[in-house]
CSV table of N, CA, C and O in Angstrom, one decimal:
chain,number,residue,atom,x,y,z
A,27,MET,N,8.6,84.2,109.5
A,27,MET,CA,8.0,82.9,109.6
A,27,MET,C,8.4,82.0,108.5
A,27,MET,O,8.8,80.8,108.7
A,28,MET,N,8.3,82.5,107.3
A,28,MET,CA,8.6,81.7,106.1
A,28,MET,C,10.1,81.3,106.1
A,28,MET,O,10.5,80.2,105.7
A,29,SER,N,11.0,82.2,106.5
A,29,SER,CA,12.4,81.9,106.5
A,29,SER,C,12.8,80.7,107.5
A,29,SER,O,13.7,80.0,107.3
A,30,LYS,N,12.0,80.6,108.6
A,30,LYS,CA,12.2,79.5,109.5
A,30,LYS,C,11.9,78.2,108.9
A,30,LYS,O,12.4,77.2,109.2
A,31,LEU,N,10.9,78.2,108.0
A,31,LEU,CA,10.5,76.9,107.4
A,31,LEU,C,11.5,76.5,106.3
A,31,LEU,O,11.6,75.3,106.1
A,32,LEU,N,12.2,77.4,105.7
A,32,LEU,CA,13.1,77.1,104.7
A,32,LEU,C,14.5,76.6,105.2
A,32,LEU,O,15.3,76.0,104.5
A,33,ILE,N,14.8,76.8,106.5
A,33,ILE,CA,16.0,76.4,107.1
A,33,ILE,C,15.9,74.9,107.4
A,33,ILE,O,15.0,74.5,108.1
A,34,VAL,N,16.9,74.2,107.0
A,34,VAL,CA,17.0,72.8,107.3
A,34,VAL,C,17.8,72.6,108.6
A,34,VAL,O,18.9,73.1,108.6
A,35,SER,N,17.3,71.9,109.5
A,35,SER,CA,18.0,71.8,110.8
A,35,SER,C,19.2,70.9,110.7
A,35,SER,O,19.2,70.0,109.8
A,36,PRO,N,20.3,71.1,111.5
A,36,PRO,CA,21.5,70.3,111.4
A,36,PRO,C,21.2,68.8,111.6
A,36,PRO,O,21.8,68.0,110.9
A,37,PRO,N,20.4,68.4,112.6
A,37,PRO,CA,20.2,66.9,112.7
A,37,PRO,C,19.5,66.3,111.5
A,37,PRO,O,19.9,65.2,111.1
A,38,LEU,N,18.7,67.1,110.8
A,38,LEU,CA,18.0,66.6,109.6
A,38,LEU,C,19.1,66.5,108.5
A,38,LEU,O,19.0,65.6,107.7
A,39,MET,N,20.0,67.4,108.4
A,39,MET,CA,21.0,67.4,107.4
A,39,MET,C,21.9,66.2,107.6
A,39,MET,O,22.3,65.5,106.7
A,40,ARG,N,22.3,65.9,108.9
A,40,ARG,CA,23.1,64.7,109.2
A,40,ARG,C,22.4,63.4,108.8
A,40,ARG,O,23.0,62.5,108.2
A,41,ALA,N,21.1,63.4,109.1
A,41,ALA,CA,20.3,62.2,108.7
A,41,ALA,C,20.2,62.0,107.2
A,41,ALA,O,20.3,60.9,106.7
A,42,SER,N,20.1,63.1,106.5
A,42,SER,CA,20.0,63.1,105.1
A,42,SER,C,21.3,62.6,104.5
A,42,SER,O,21.2,61.8,103.5
A,43,ARG,N,22.4,63.0,105.0
A,43,ARG,CA,23.7,62.6,104.5
A,43,ARG,C,23.9,61.1,104.8
A,43,ARG,O,24.5,60.4,104.0
A,44,GLN,N,23.4,60.7,105.9
A,44,GLN,CA,23.5,59.3,106.3
A,44,GLN,C,22.8,58.3,105.3
A,44,GLN,O,23.2,57.3,105.0
A,45,PHE,N,21.6,58.8,104.9
A,45,PHE,CA,20.8,58.0,104.0
A,45,PHE,C,21.0,58.3,102.5
A,45,PHE,O,20.3,57.8,101.7
A,46,GLY,N,21.9,59.2,102.2
A,46,GLY,CA,22.2,59.5,100.9
A,46,GLY,C,21.3,60.5,100.2
A,46,GLY,O,21.2,60.6,99.0
A,47,LEU,N,20.5,61.2,101.0
A,47,LEU,CA,19.6,62.2,100.5
A,47,LEU,C,20.2,63.6,100.4
A,47,LEU,O,21.1,63.9,101.2
A,48,ASN,N,19.8,64.4,99.4
A,48,ASN,CA,20.3,65.7,99.3
A,48,ASN,C,19.2,66.7,99.5
A,48,ASN,O,18.3,66.8,98.6
A,49,LEU,N,19.1,67.4,100.7
A,49,LEU,CA,18.1,68.3,100.9
A,49,LEU,C,18.4,69.7,100.5
A,49,LEU,O,17.5,70.6,100.5
A,50,THR,N,19.6,70.0,100.1
A,50,THR,CA,19.9,71.3,99.6
A,50,THR,C,19.4,71.4,98.2
A,50,THR,O,19.5,70.4,97.4
A,51,HIS,N,19.1,72.6,97.7
A,51,HIS,CA,18.6,72.7,96.4
A,51,HIS,C,19.7,72.8,95.4
A,51,HIS,O,20.5,73.7,95.4
A,52,ASN,N,19.9,71.8,94.6
A,52,ASN,CA,20.9,71.7,93.6
A,52,ASN,C,20.2,72.0,92.2
A,52,ASN,O,19.5,71.2,91.7
A,53,ARG,N,20.5,73.2,91.7
A,53,ARG,CA,19.9,73.6,90.5
A,53,ARG,C,20.6,73.0,89.2
A,53,ARG,O,20.1,73.3,88.1
A,54,SER,N,21.6,72.3,89.4
A,54,SER,CA,22.3,71.8,88.2
A,54,SER,C,21.4,70.7,87.5
A,54,SER,O,21.6,70.5,86.3
A,55,GLU,N,20.5,70.1,88.2
A,55,GLU,CA,19.6,69.1,87.5
A,55,GLU,C,18.6,69.8,86.6
A,55,GLU,O,18.1,69.2,85.7
A,56,PHE,N,18.3,71.1,86.9
A,56,PHE,CA,17.2,71.8,86.2
A,56,PHE,C,17.7,72.9,85.3
A,56,PHE,O,17.0,73.8,85.0
A,57,LYS,N,19.0,72.7,84.8
A,57,LYS,CA,19.5,73.7,83.9
A,57,LYS,C,18.9,73.7,82.5
A,57,LYS,O,18.8,74.7,81.8
A,58,ASN,N,18.4,72.5,82.1
A,58,ASN,CA,17.9,72.4,80.8
A,58,ASN,C,16.4,71.8,80.9
A,58,ASN,O,16.2,70.6,80.8
A,59,PRO,N,15.4,72.7,81.1
A,59,PRO,CA,14.1,72.2,81.2
A,59,PRO,C,13.5,71.5,79.9
A,59,PRO,O,12.7,70.7,80.0
A,60,ALA,N,14.1,71.9,78.8
A,60,ALA,CA,13.6,71.4,77.5
A,60,ALA,C,14.0,69.9,77.5
A,60,ALA,O,13.2,69.1,77.0
A,61,ARG,N,15.1,69.5,78.1
A,61,ARG,CA,15.5,68.1,78.1
A,61,ARG,C,14.5,67.3,79.0
A,61,ARG,O,14.1,66.2,78.6
A,62,ILE,N,14.1,67.9,80.1
A,62,ILE,CA,13.1,67.2,81.0
A,62,ILE,C,11.8,67.0,80.2
A,62,ILE,O,11.2,65.9,80.3
A,63,TRP,N,11.3,68.0,79.5
A,63,TRP,CA,10.0,67.9,78.8
A,63,TRP,C,10.2,66.9,77.6
A,63,TRP,O,9.2,66.2,77.3
A,64,LYS,N,11.3,66.9,77.0
A,64,LYS,CA,11.6,65.9,75.9
A,64,LYS,C,11.5,64.5,76.4
A,64,LYS,O,10.9,63.6,75.8
A,65,ILE,N,12.1,64.2,77.5
A,65,ILE,CA,12.1,62.9,78.1
A,65,ILE,C,10.7,62.5,78.6
A,65,ILE,O,10.2,61.4,78.3
A,66,ALA,N,10.0,63.5,79.2
A,66,ALA,CA,8.6,63.2,79.6
A,66,ALA,C,7.7,63.0,78.4
A,66,ALA,O,6.8,62.1,78.4
A,67,PHE,N,7.9,63.7,77.3
A,67,PHE,CA,7.1,63.5,76.1
A,67,PHE,C,7.3,62.1,75.5
A,67,PHE,O,6.3,61.3,75.3
A,68,PHE,N,8.6,61.6,75.4
A,68,PHE,CA,8.8,60.3,74.8
A,68,PHE,C,8.6,59.2,75.7
A,68,PHE,O,8.3,58.1,75.3
A,69,THR,N,8.6,59.4,77.1
A,69,THR,CA,8.3,58.2,78.0
A,69,THR,C,6.9,58.2,78.5
A,69,THR,O,6.5,57.1,78.9
A,70,ILE,N,6.2,59.3,78.4
A,70,ILE,CA,4.8,59.3,78.9
A,70,ILE,C,3.8,59.6,77.8
A,70,ILE,O,2.8,58.8,77.6
A,71,CYS,N,4.0,60.6,77.1
A,71,CYS,CA,3.0,61.0,76.1
A,71,CYS,C,2.9,60.1,74.9
A,71,CYS,O,1.8,59.7,74.5
A,72,CYS,N,4.0,59.7,74.3
A,72,CYS,CA,4.0,58.9,73.1
A,72,CYS,C,3.4,57.5,73.5
A,72,CYS,O,2.5,57.0,72.7
A,73,PRO,N,3.8,56.8,74.5
A,73,PRO,CA,3.1,55.6,74.8
A,73,PRO,C,1.6,55.7,75.1
A,73,PRO,O,0.8,54.9,74.7
A,74,ALA,N,1.2,56.9,75.7
A,74,ALA,CA,-0.3,57.1,75.9
A,74,ALA,C,-1.0,57.3,74.6
A,74,ALA,O,-2.1,56.8,74.4
A,75,ILE,N,-0.4,58.0,73.7
A,75,ILE,CA,-1.0,58.2,72.4
A,75,ILE,C,-1.1,56.9,71.6
A,75,ILE,O,-2.2,56.6,71.0
A,76,ILE,N,-0.1,56.1,71.6
A,76,ILE,CA,-0.1,54.8,71.0
A,76,ILE,C,-1.1,53.9,71.6
A,76,ILE,O,-1.8,53.2,70.9
A,77,GLY,N,-1.2,53.9,72.9
A,77,GLY,CA,-2.2,53.0,73.6
A,77,GLY,C,-3.6,53.5,73.3
A,77,GLY,O,-4.5,52.6,73.1
A,78,GLY,N,-3.8,54.8,73.2
A,78,GLY,CA,-5.2,55.2,72.8
A,78,GLY,C,-5.5,54.9,71.4
A,78,GLY,O,-6.7,54.5,71.1
A,79,TYR,N,-4.5,54.9,70.5
A,79,TYR,CA,-4.8,54.5,69.1
A,79,TYR,C,-5.1,53.0,69.0
A,79,TYR,O,-6.0,52.6,68.3
A,80,ILE,N,-4.4,52.2,69.7
A,80,ILE,CA,-4.6,50.7,69.7
A,80,ILE,C,-6.0,50.4,70.3
A,80,ILE,O,-6.8,49.6,69.8
A,81,ASN,N,-6.4,51.1,71.4
A,81,ASN,CA,-7.7,51.0,72.0
A,81,ASN,C,-8.8,51.4,71.0
A,81,ASN,O,-9.8,50.7,70.9
A,82,MET,N,-8.6,52.5,70.3
A,82,MET,CA,-9.6,52.9,69.3
A,82,MET,C,-9.7,51.9,68.2
A,82,MET,O,-10.9,51.6,67.7
A,83,GLU,N,-8.6,51.3,67.7
A,83,GLU,CA,-8.7,50.3,66.6
A,83,GLU,C,-9.4,49.1,67.1
A,83,GLU,O,-10.2,48.5,66.3
A,84,ILE,N,-9.2,48.6,68.3
A,84,ILE,CA,-9.9,47.4,68.8
A,84,ILE,C,-11.4,47.7,68.9
A,84,ILE,O,-12.2,46.9,68.5
A,85,LYS,N,-11.8,48.9,69.5
A,85,LYS,CA,-13.2,49.2,69.6
A,85,LYS,C,-13.9,49.4,68.3
A,85,LYS,O,-15.0,48.9,68.1
A,86,GLU,N,-13.2,49.9,67.3
A,86,GLU,CA,-13.7,50.1,66.0
A,86,GLU,C,-13.9,48.8,65.3
A,86,GLU,O,-14.9,48.5,64.6
A,87,ALA,N,-13.0,47.8,65.5
A,87,ALA,CA,-13.2,46.5,64.9
A,87,ALA,C,-14.3,45.7,65.5
A,87,ALA,O,-15.1,45.0,64.8
A,88,GLU,N,-14.6,45.9,66.8
A,88,GLU,CA,-15.7,45.3,67.5
A,88,GLU,C,-17.0,45.9,67.0
A,88,GLU,O,-18.0,45.2,66.8
A,89,GLU,N,-17.0,47.2,66.8
A,89,GLU,CA,-18.3,47.9,66.3
A,89,GLU,C,-18.6,47.5,64.9
A,89,GLU,O,-19.8,47.4,64.5
A,90,ALA,N,-17.6,47.2,64.1
A,90,ALA,CA,-17.8,46.9,62.7
A,90,ALA,C,-18.5,45.5,62.5
A,90,ALA,O,-19.1,45.3,61.5
A,91,LYS,N,-18.4,44.7,63.5
A,91,LYS,CA,-19.0,43.3,63.5
A,91,LYS,C,-20.5,43.4,63.6
A,91,LYS,O,-21.2,42.5,63.1
A,92,HIS,N,-21.0,44.4,64.3
A,92,HIS,CA,-22.4,44.5,64.5
A,92,HIS,C,-23.1,45.2,63.3
A,92,HIS,O,-22.7,46.2,62.8
A,93,PRO,N,-24.3,44.6,62.9
A,93,PRO,CA,-25.0,45.3,61.8
A,93,PRO,C,-25.7,46.6,62.3
A,93,PRO,O,-25.9,46.7,63.5
A,94,ARG,N,-25.9,47.4,61.3
A,94,ARG,CA,-26.6,48.7,61.8
A,94,ARG,C,-28.0,48.4,62.1
A,94,ARG,O,-28.7,47.5,61.5
A,95,PRO,N,-28.6,49.2,63.0
A,95,PRO,CA,-30.0,48.9,63.4
A,95,PRO,C,-30.9,49.2,62.3
A,95,PRO,O,-30.7,50.1,61.5
A,96,GLU,N,-32.0,48.5,62.3
A,96,GLU,CA,-33.0,48.8,61.3
A,96,GLU,C,-33.7,50.1,61.6
A,96,GLU,O,-33.8,50.5,62.7
A,97,PHE,N,-34.2,50.8,60.5
A,97,PHE,CA,-34.8,52.1,60.7
A,97,PHE,C,-36.3,51.9,61.1
A,97,PHE,O,-37.0,51.2,60.4
A,98,ILE,N,-36.6,52.6,62.2
A,98,ILE,CA,-38.0,52.6,62.6
A,98,ILE,C,-38.4,54.1,62.6
A,98,ILE,O,-37.8,54.9,63.3
A,99,PRO,N,-39.4,54.5,61.9
A,99,PRO,CA,-39.7,55.9,61.7
A,99,PRO,C,-40.5,56.5,62.9
A,99,PRO,O,-41.7,56.7,62.8
A,100,TYR,N,-39.9,56.6,64.1
A,100,TYR,CA,-40.5,57.2,65.2
A,100,TYR,C,-40.8,58.7,64.9
A,100,TYR,O,-40.0,59.4,64.4
A,101,GLU,N,-42.0,59.2,65.4
A,101,GLU,CA,-42.4,60.6,65.1
A,101,GLU,C,-41.6,61.6,65.9
A,101,GLU,O,-41.4,62.7,65.5
A,102,HIS,N,-41.1,61.2,67.1
A,102,HIS,CA,-40.5,62.1,68.0
A,102,HIS,C,-38.9,62.2,67.7
A,102,HIS,O,-38.3,63.1,68.3
A,103,LEU,N,-38.4,61.4,66.8
A,103,LEU,CA,-37.0,61.5,66.4
A,103,LEU,C,-36.8,62.2,65.1
A,103,LEU,O,-37.7,62.2,64.3
A,104,ARG,N,-35.7,62.8,65.0
A,104,ARG,CA,-35.3,63.5,63.7
A,104,ARG,C,-36.3,64.5,63.3
A,104,ARG,O,-36.7,64.6,62.1
A,105,ILE,N,-36.8,65.4,64.2
A,105,ILE,CA,-37.7,66.4,63.9
A,105,ILE,C,-36.9,67.6,63.3
A,105,ILE,O,-35.9,68.0,63.9
A,106,ARG,N,-37.3,68.1,62.2
A,106,ARG,CA,-36.7,69.3,61.6
A,106,ARG,C,-37.7,70.4,61.5
A,106,ARG,O,-38.6,70.5,60.7
A,107,HIS,N,-37.6,71.4,62.5
A,107,HIS,CA,-38.4,72.6,62.4
A,107,HIS,C,-38.0,73.6,61.4
A,107,HIS,O,-38.8,74.3,60.8
A,108,LYS,N,-36.7,73.7,61.2
A,108,LYS,CA,-36.1,74.5,60.1
A,108,LYS,C,-34.9,73.8,59.6
A,108,LYS,O,-34.2,73.0,60.3
A,109,PRO,N,-34.5,74.0,58.4
A,109,PRO,CA,-33.4,73.2,57.7
A,109,PRO,C,-32.1,73.6,58.3
A,109,PRO,O,-31.9,74.8,58.8
A,110,PHE,N,-31.1,72.7,58.2
A,110,PHE,CA,-29.8,73.1,58.6
A,110,PHE,C,-29.2,74.1,57.6
A,110,PHE,O,-29.6,74.2,56.5
A,111,PRO,N,-28.4,75.0,58.1
A,111,PRO,CA,-27.9,76.1,57.2
A,111,PRO,C,-26.8,75.7,56.2
A,111,PRO,O,-26.2,76.6,55.6
A,112,TRP,N,-26.6,74.5,56.0
A,112,TRP,CA,-25.6,74.0,55.0
A,112,TRP,C,-26.2,72.9,54.1
A,112,TRP,O,-27.2,72.2,54.5
A,113,GLY,N,-25.7,72.8,53.0
A,113,GLY,CA,-26.1,71.7,52.1
A,113,GLY,C,-27.6,71.8,51.7
A,113,GLY,O,-28.1,72.9,51.5
A,114,ASP,N,-28.2,70.6,51.7
A,114,ASP,CA,-29.6,70.6,51.3
A,114,ASP,C,-30.5,70.9,52.5
A,114,ASP,O,-31.8,71.0,52.4
A,115,GLY,N,-30.0,71.1,53.7
A,115,GLY,CA,-30.7,71.4,54.9
A,115,GLY,C,-31.3,70.2,55.6
A,115,GLY,O,-31.8,70.3,56.7
A,116,ASN,N,-31.1,69.0,55.1
A,116,ASN,CA,-31.6,67.8,55.7
A,116,ASN,C,-30.5,66.9,56.3
A,116,ASN,O,-30.8,66.1,57.2
A,117,HIS,N,-29.3,67.1,55.9
A,117,HIS,CA,-28.1,66.4,56.5
A,117,HIS,C,-27.5,67.2,57.6
A,117,HIS,O,-27.2,68.4,57.4
A,118,SER,N,-27.1,66.5,58.7
A,118,SER,CA,-26.4,67.2,59.7
A,118,SER,C,-24.9,67.5,59.3
A,118,SER,O,-24.5,67.1,58.2
A,119,LEU,N,-24.2,68.3,60.0
A,119,LEU,CA,-22.9,68.7,59.6
A,119,LEU,C,-21.9,67.5,59.5
A,119,LEU,O,-21.2,67.5,58.5
A,120,PHE,N,-22.0,66.6,60.4
A,120,PHE,CA,-21.1,65.4,60.3
A,120,PHE,C,-21.9,64.2,59.9
A,120,PHE,O,-21.9,63.2,60.6
A,121,HIS,N,-22.6,64.3,58.8
A,121,HIS,CA,-23.6,63.2,58.4
A,121,HIS,C,-22.8,62.0,57.8
A,121,HIS,O,-21.9,62.2,57.0
A,122,ASN,N,-23.1,60.8,58.3
A,122,ASN,CA,-22.5,59.6,57.8
A,122,ASN,C,-23.7,58.8,57.2
A,122,ASN,O,-24.5,58.3,57.9
A,123,PRO,N,-23.7,58.7,55.8
A,123,PRO,CA,-24.9,58.0,55.2
A,123,PRO,C,-25.0,56.5,55.6
A,123,PRO,O,-26.1,56.0,55.6
A,124,ALA,N,-23.9,55.9,56.1
A,124,ALA,CA,-24.0,54.5,56.5
A,124,ALA,C,-24.6,54.3,57.9
A,124,ALA,O,-25.1,53.3,58.2
A,125,ARG,N,-24.4,55.4,58.7
A,125,ARG,CA,-24.8,55.3,60.1
A,125,ARG,C,-26.0,56.2,60.6
A,125,ARG,O,-26.7,55.8,61.5
A,126,ASN,N,-26.1,57.3,59.9
A,126,ASN,CA,-27.1,58.3,60.3
A,126,ASN,C,-28.3,58.3,59.4
A,126,ASN,O,-28.2,58.7,58.2
A,127,PRO,N,-29.5,57.9,59.9
A,127,PRO,CA,-30.6,58.0,59.0
A,127,PRO,C,-31.2,59.4,58.9
A,127,PRO,O,-31.1,60.2,59.8
A,128,LEU,N,-31.9,59.6,57.7
A,128,LEU,CA,-32.6,60.9,57.6
A,128,LEU,C,-34.0,60.6,58.1
A,128,LEU,O,-34.4,59.5,58.5
A,129,PRO,N,-34.9,61.6,58.1
A,129,PRO,CA,-36.3,61.3,58.6
A,129,PRO,C,-37.0,60.3,57.8
A,129,PRO,O,-37.9,59.6,58.3
A,130,GLU,N,-36.6,60.1,56.5
A,130,GLU,CA,-37.3,59.1,55.7
A,130,GLU,C,-36.7,57.7,55.8
A,130,GLU,O,-37.2,56.8,55.4
A,131,GLY,N,-35.4,57.6,56.3
A,131,GLY,CA,-34.7,56.4,56.4
A,131,GLY,C,-33.3,56.5,56.0
A,131,GLY,O,-32.8,57.6,55.7
A,132,TYR,N,-32.6,55.4,55.9
A,132,TYR,CA,-31.2,55.4,55.4
A,132,TYR,C,-31.2,55.8,53.9
A,132,TYR,O,-32.1,55.4,53.2
A,133,GLU,N,-30.1,56.4,53.5
A,133,GLU,CA,-30.0,56.9,52.2
A,133,GLU,C,-29.8,55.8,51.2
A,133,GLU,O,-30.4,55.8,50.1
A,134,ASP,N,-29.1,54.8,51.5
A,134,ASP,CA,-28.8,53.7,50.6
A,134,ASP,C,-30.0,52.7,50.4
A,134,ASP,O,-30.0,51.9,49.5
A,135,GLU,N,-31.0,52.8,51.4
A,135,GLU,CA,-32.1,51.9,51.3
A,135,GLU,C,-33.2,52.6,50.4
A,135,GLU,O,-34.1,51.9,50.0
A,136,ALA,N,-33.2,53.9,50.3
A,136,ALA,CA,-34.3,54.6,49.6
A,136,ALA,C,-34.1,54.5,48.1
A,136,ALA,O,-33.3,54.0,47.5
Protein backbone atom coordinates (compact mmCIF):
# COMPACT_ATOMS: atom_id res chain seq x y z
CA MET A 1 0.00 0.00 0.00
CA MET A 2 2.78 2.42 0.91
CA SER A 3 4.64 1.81 -2.34
CA LYS A 4 1.56 2.86 -4.31
CA LEU A 5 1.53 6.17 -2.48
CA LEU A 6 5.16 6.88 -3.28
CA ILE A 7 4.76 6.37 -7.04
CA VAL A 8 4.09 9.60 -8.91
CA SER A 9 1.66 9.13 -11.77
CA PRO A 10 2.78 10.02 -15.34
CA PRO A 11 0.10 12.72 -15.82
CA LEU A 12 1.23 14.35 -12.60
CA MET A 13 4.86 14.23 -13.76
CA ARG A 14 3.92 15.88 -17.07
CA ALA A 15 2.00 18.60 -15.24
CA SER A 16 4.88 19.17 -12.87
CA ARG A 17 7.34 19.58 -15.76
CA GLN A 18 4.93 21.97 -17.44
CA PHE A 19 4.82 24.24 -14.38
CA GLY A 20 8.51 23.86 -13.59
CA LEU A 21 8.06 21.73 -10.47
CA ASN A 22 10.34 18.85 -9.57
CA LEU A 23 8.47 16.04 -7.83
CA THR A 24 11.36 13.59 -7.85
CA HIS A 25 13.52 13.62 -4.79
CA ASN A 26 16.75 15.40 -5.56
CA ARG A 27 19.12 14.88 -2.67
CA SER A 28 21.74 17.28 -4.02
CA GLU A 29 20.04 20.14 -2.17
CA PHE A 30 20.46 18.40 1.19
CA LYS A 31 24.08 17.27 0.97
CA ASN A 32 25.22 19.84 3.52
CA PRO A 33 22.67 20.12 6.35
CA ALA A 34 25.08 22.29 8.36
CA ARG A 35 24.78 24.98 5.69
CA ILE A 36 20.98 24.88 5.96
CA TRP A 37 21.16 25.27 9.76
CA LYS A 38 23.71 28.05 9.42
CA ILE A 39 21.46 29.98 7.05
CA ALA A 40 18.44 29.38 9.31
CA PHE A 41 20.39 30.60 12.33
CA PHE A 42 21.53 33.84 10.72
CA THR A 43 18.21 34.63 8.98
CA ILE A 44 15.75 33.55 11.70
CA CYS A 45 17.41 33.14 15.10
CA CYS A 46 19.70 36.18 15.13
CA PRO A 47 16.95 38.66 14.16
CA ALA A 48 14.65 37.07 16.77
CA ILE A 49 17.29 37.43 19.49
CA ILE A 50 18.01 41.04 18.50
CA GLY A 51 14.28 41.83 18.42
CA GLY A 52 13.82 40.32 21.88
CA TYR A 53 16.72 42.38 23.22
CA ILE A 54 15.30 45.60 21.78
CA ASN A 55 11.88 44.77 23.24
CA MET A 56 13.44 44.13 26.66
CA GLU A 57 15.32 47.44 26.57
CA ILE A 58 12.14 49.36 25.68
CA LYS A 59 10.14 47.67 28.46
CA GLU A 60 12.92 48.26 30.98
CA ALA A 61 13.09 51.96 30.08
CA GLU A 62 9.33 52.26 30.56
CA GLU A 63 9.50 50.52 33.93
CA ALA A 64 12.34 52.75 35.14
CA LYS A 65 10.10 55.82 34.72
CA HIS A 66 7.67 54.59 37.40
CA PRO A 67 8.56 55.11 41.06
CA ARG A 68 8.62 52.08 43.28
CA PRO A 69 5.44 51.50 45.30
CA GLU A 70 5.38 52.64 48.89
CA PHE A 71 5.75 49.96 51.52
CA ILE A 72 2.56 48.96 53.36
CA PRO A 73 3.18 46.35 56.07
CA TYR A 74 0.36 43.92 55.34
CA GLU A 75 0.35 41.01 57.81
CA HIS A 76 -0.39 38.34 55.21
CA LEU A 77 2.57 39.25 52.95
CA ARG A 78 6.22 38.28 53.43
CA ILE A 79 5.50 35.68 56.13
CA ARG A 80 8.66 33.85 57.22
CA HIS A 81 7.92 30.60 59.11
CA LYS A 82 11.53 29.53 58.84
CA PRO A 83 14.55 31.41 57.51
CA PHE A 84 15.93 30.95 54.02
CA PRO A 85 18.86 28.49 53.98
CA TRP A 86 21.32 31.11 52.65
CA GLY A 87 22.70 34.40 53.89
CA ASP A 88 21.00 35.92 56.91
CA GLY A 89 17.79 33.98 56.21
CA ASN A 90 15.71 37.07 55.56
CA HIS A 91 16.68 37.81 51.94
CA SER A 92 15.34 35.69 49.09
CA LEU A 93 17.81 34.08 46.68
CA PHE A 94 17.38 36.75 43.99
CA HIS A 95 16.84 39.69 46.34
CA ASN A 96 16.97 43.18 44.87
CA PRO A 97 17.21 45.79 47.63
CA ALA A 98 15.75 48.49 45.37
CA ARG A 99 12.63 46.49 44.42
CA ASN A 100 12.04 43.75 47.02
CA PRO A 101 11.03 44.86 50.50
CA LEU A 102 11.80 42.84 53.62
CA PRO A 103 9.05 42.25 56.21
CA GLU A 104 10.15 45.48 57.92
CA GLY A 105 10.28 47.59 54.74
CA TYR A 106 12.77 48.58 52.07
CA GLU A 107 16.42 48.31 53.12
CA ASP A 108 17.46 51.80 52.06
CA GLU A 109 14.54 53.42 53.97
CA ALA A 110 15.38 51.74 57.29
